[in-house]
Amino acid sequence: MKRTALVLALVLMLPCLLAASLLLPPQYGETWLAALPQKAALLADDAGGKPRIVLIGGSGVAFGFDSGLLEAELSAYRVVNDGLYAGLGTTIMLELALPDLRPGDIAIFSPELSEQTFSDWFDAEGLWQAAETSPGLLARADRSRRGALLAAFPDPELRRAGFWQRGEKLAGS
């Protein structure tokens, strides 16, 4: 009986959460994760027509590579730094980048040195937060992640509604 009640509550709650997801203004925009749509846009951009060196990984890539210096030294290439946050998961960063890699690109995959980032683990809730303004990015996740993404959906959306209701946004660190 408890399981039936839980399923019924979820079925009734899901349309409300979907509506909130579509109608509420962004609440995670000040966090580090909010850079994901901008990173994806840089990678999708075909400006210049040059082959690219695409750096993929976590914050070690974001802060550990000097894209300007690489472009100065390797002027035949445009450098795209697609490093964000190792806590999202290393493989999800690859999955998000793959659709925008083109022939002639050189992809440099640089995972952080930890057990977590050398595994297939990913933070589904963090991905919902990161894709808040670009939900189409969620579709780039491997199909095997869809269950985890669906299960994680309510938490960031309920938190987002709470921030909005209180008139606050999640602050970055």
Coordinates of C-alpha atoms in Angstrom, one line a residue:
M1 CA 0.0 0.0 0.0
K2 CA 2.8 2.4 0.9
R3 CA 4.5 1.8 -2.5
T4 CA 1.2 2.5 -4.4
A5 CA 0.8 5.8 -2.4
L6 CA 4.3 6.8 -3.2
V7 CA 3.9 6.1 -6.9
L8 CA 0.6 8.0 -7.0
A9 CA 2.2 11.0 -5.2
L10 CA 5.1 11.0 -7.7
V11 CA 2.7 10.8 -10.7
L12 CA 0.7 13.7 -9.3
M13 CA 3.8 15.7 -8.4
L14 CA 5.6 15.3 -11.7
P15 CA 3.4 17.6 -13.8
C16 CA 3.8 20.3 -11.1
L17 CA 7.6 19.9 -11.2
L18 CA 7.7 20.0 -15.0
A19 CA 5.7 23.2 -15.0
A20 CA 7.9 24.7 -12.3
S21 CA 11.0 23.7 -14.4
L22 CA 9.6 25.5 -17.4
L23 CA 8.2 28.6 -15.7
L24 CA 10.6 29.4 -12.9
P25 CA 13.5 31.7 -13.6
P26 CA 17.0 30.3 -13.3
Q27 CA 18.2 29.9 -9.7
Y28 CA 21.6 28.2 -10.1
G29 CA 23.0 30.9 -12.4
E30 CA 25.6 32.1 -9.8
T31 CA 27.1 28.7 -9.3
W32 CA 30.1 27.1 -11.0
L33 CA 27.8 24.6 -12.7
A34 CA 26.0 27.4 -14.6
A35 CA 29.0 27.7 -16.9
L36 CA 28.1 24.4 -18.6
P37 CA 25.8 26.0 -21.3
Q38 CA 28.5 28.6 -22.1
K39 CA 31.1 25.8 -22.4
A40 CA 28.7 23.8 -24.7
A41 CA 28.1 26.9 -26.8
L42 CA 31.9 27.5 -27.2
L43 CA 32.3 23.9 -28.3
A44 CA 29.4 24.1 -30.8
D45 CA 30.7 27.4 -32.3
D46 CA 32.2 27.0 -35.7
A47 CA 33.9 30.4 -35.8
G48 CA 37.1 30.7 -37.7
G49 CA 36.9 27.4 -39.5
K50 CA 40.2 26.3 -37.9
P51 CA 40.7 22.8 -36.6
R52 CA 40.5 22.8 -32.8
I53 CA 42.2 21.5 -29.8
V54 CA 39.4 20.6 -27.4
L55 CA 40.4 20.2 -23.8
I56 CA 37.9 18.0 -21.9
G57 CA 37.8 17.3 -18.2
G58 CA 37.0 18.9 -14.8
S59 CA 38.2 22.1 -13.1
G60 CA 41.8 20.9 -13.5
V61 CA 41.3 21.6 -17.2
A62 CA 39.4 24.8 -16.6
F63 CA 42.2 26.2 -14.5
G64 CA 45.2 24.2 -15.5
F65 CA 45.4 25.0 -19.2
D66 CA 46.2 28.4 -20.7
S67 CA 44.1 28.4 -23.8
G68 CA 45.6 31.7 -25.0
L69 CA 49.1 30.5 -24.7
L70 CA 48.2 27.2 -26.5
E71 CA 46.6 29.2 -29.4
A72 CA 49.7 31.5 -29.6
E73 CA 52.0 28.5 -29.8
L74 CA 49.8 26.4 -32.1
S75 CA 48.3 29.1 -34.3
A76 CA 46.8 26.7 -36.8
Y77 CA 44.4 25.6 -34.1
R78 CA 41.6 27.3 -32.1
V79 CA 41.6 26.1 -28.5
V80 CA 38.3 25.3 -26.7
N81 CA 38.6 24.7 -23.0
D82 CA 35.7 22.4 -22.1
G83 CA 36.7 21.8 -18.5
L84 CA 34.2 22.5 -15.8
Y85 CA 33.7 20.5 -12.7
A86 CA 35.1 17.0 -11.9
G87 CA 32.2 16.5 -9.5
L88 CA 29.8 16.2 -12.4
G89 CA 31.7 13.1 -13.5
T90 CA 34.4 12.6 -16.1
T91 CA 32.5 10.5 -18.5
I92 CA 29.5 12.8 -18.6
M93 CA 31.9 15.6 -19.7
L94 CA 33.0 13.4 -22.6
E95 CA 29.4 12.5 -23.5
L96 CA 28.4 16.2 -23.6
A97 CA 31.4 17.1 -25.8
L98 CA 31.2 14.2 -28.3
P99 CA 28.4 15.6 -30.5
D100 CA 30.4 18.7 -31.2
L101 CA 33.7 17.2 -32.0
R102 CA 34.6 17.5 -35.7
P103 CA 37.0 15.8 -38.1
G104 CA 40.4 17.5 -37.7
D105 CA 39.8 18.3 -34.0
I106 CA 42.3 17.1 -31.4
A107 CA 40.6 16.1 -28.2
I108 CA 42.7 16.1 -25.1
F109 CA 41.0 14.2 -22.3
S110 CA 42.5 15.2 -18.9
P111 CA 40.7 13.6 -15.9
E112 CA 41.4 14.6 -12.4
L113 CA 43.5 12.1 -10.4
S114 CA 41.0 10.5 -8.1
E115 CA 39.1 7.3 -7.9
Q116 CA 35.8 9.0 -8.5
T117 CA 36.8 10.7 -11.8
F118 CA 38.4 7.5 -13.1
S119 CA 35.1 5.7 -12.7
D120 CA 31.8 6.0 -14.6
W121 CA 30.2 7.9 -11.7
F122 CA 28.3 11.1 -12.4
D123 CA 26.2 13.6 -10.4
A124 CA 22.7 13.5 -12.0
E125 CA 21.4 16.2 -9.7
G126 CA 24.4 18.4 -10.5
L127 CA 23.7 17.9 -14.2
W128 CA 20.1 19.1 -13.8
Q129 CA 21.5 22.2 -12.1
A130 CA 24.1 22.8 -14.7
A131 CA 21.6 22.4 -17.6
E132 CA 19.0 24.6 -16.0
T133 CA 19.1 27.2 -18.8
S134 CA 19.9 24.6 -21.5
P135 CA 17.9 21.4 -20.8
G136 CA 18.8 20.0 -24.2
L137 CA 22.2 19.2 -22.8
L138 CA 20.5 16.5 -20.8
A139 CA 19.7 14.6 -24.0
R140 CA 23.4 14.2 -24.7
A141 CA 23.8 12.0 -21.7
D142 CA 24.1 8.3 -22.5
R143 CA 20.8 6.4 -22.4
S144 CA 22.1 4.4 -19.5
R145 CA 22.0 7.5 -17.4
R146 CA 18.3 8.4 -18.1
G147 CA 17.0 6.5 -15.0
A148 CA 19.4 8.3 -12.7
L149 CA 18.5 11.6 -14.3
L150 CA 14.8 10.9 -13.9
A151 CA 15.3 9.9 -10.3
A152 CA 17.3 13.0 -9.5
F153 CA 14.9 15.4 -11.2
P154 CA 12.7 16.3 -8.2
D155 CA 15.4 17.4 -5.7
P156 CA 17.0 20.3 -7.7
E157 CA 13.6 21.5 -9.0
L158 CA 12.1 21.5 -5.5
R159 CA 15.2 23.4 -4.2
R160 CA 14.9 25.8 -7.1
A161 CA 11.3 26.5 -6.3
G162 CA 12.2 27.1 -2.7
F163 CA 14.9 29.6 -3.6
W164 CA 12.5 31.4 -5.9
Q165 CA 9.7 31.4 -3.3
R166 CA 12.2 32.9 -0.7
G167 CA 13.5 35.4 -3.2
E168 CA 17.1 34.1 -3.1
K169 CA 19.4 32.5 -5.5
L170 CA 22.0 29.8 -4.8
A171 CA 25.3 31.7 -4.4
G172 CA 28.5 30.5 -6.0
S173 CA 31.6 29.8 -4.0

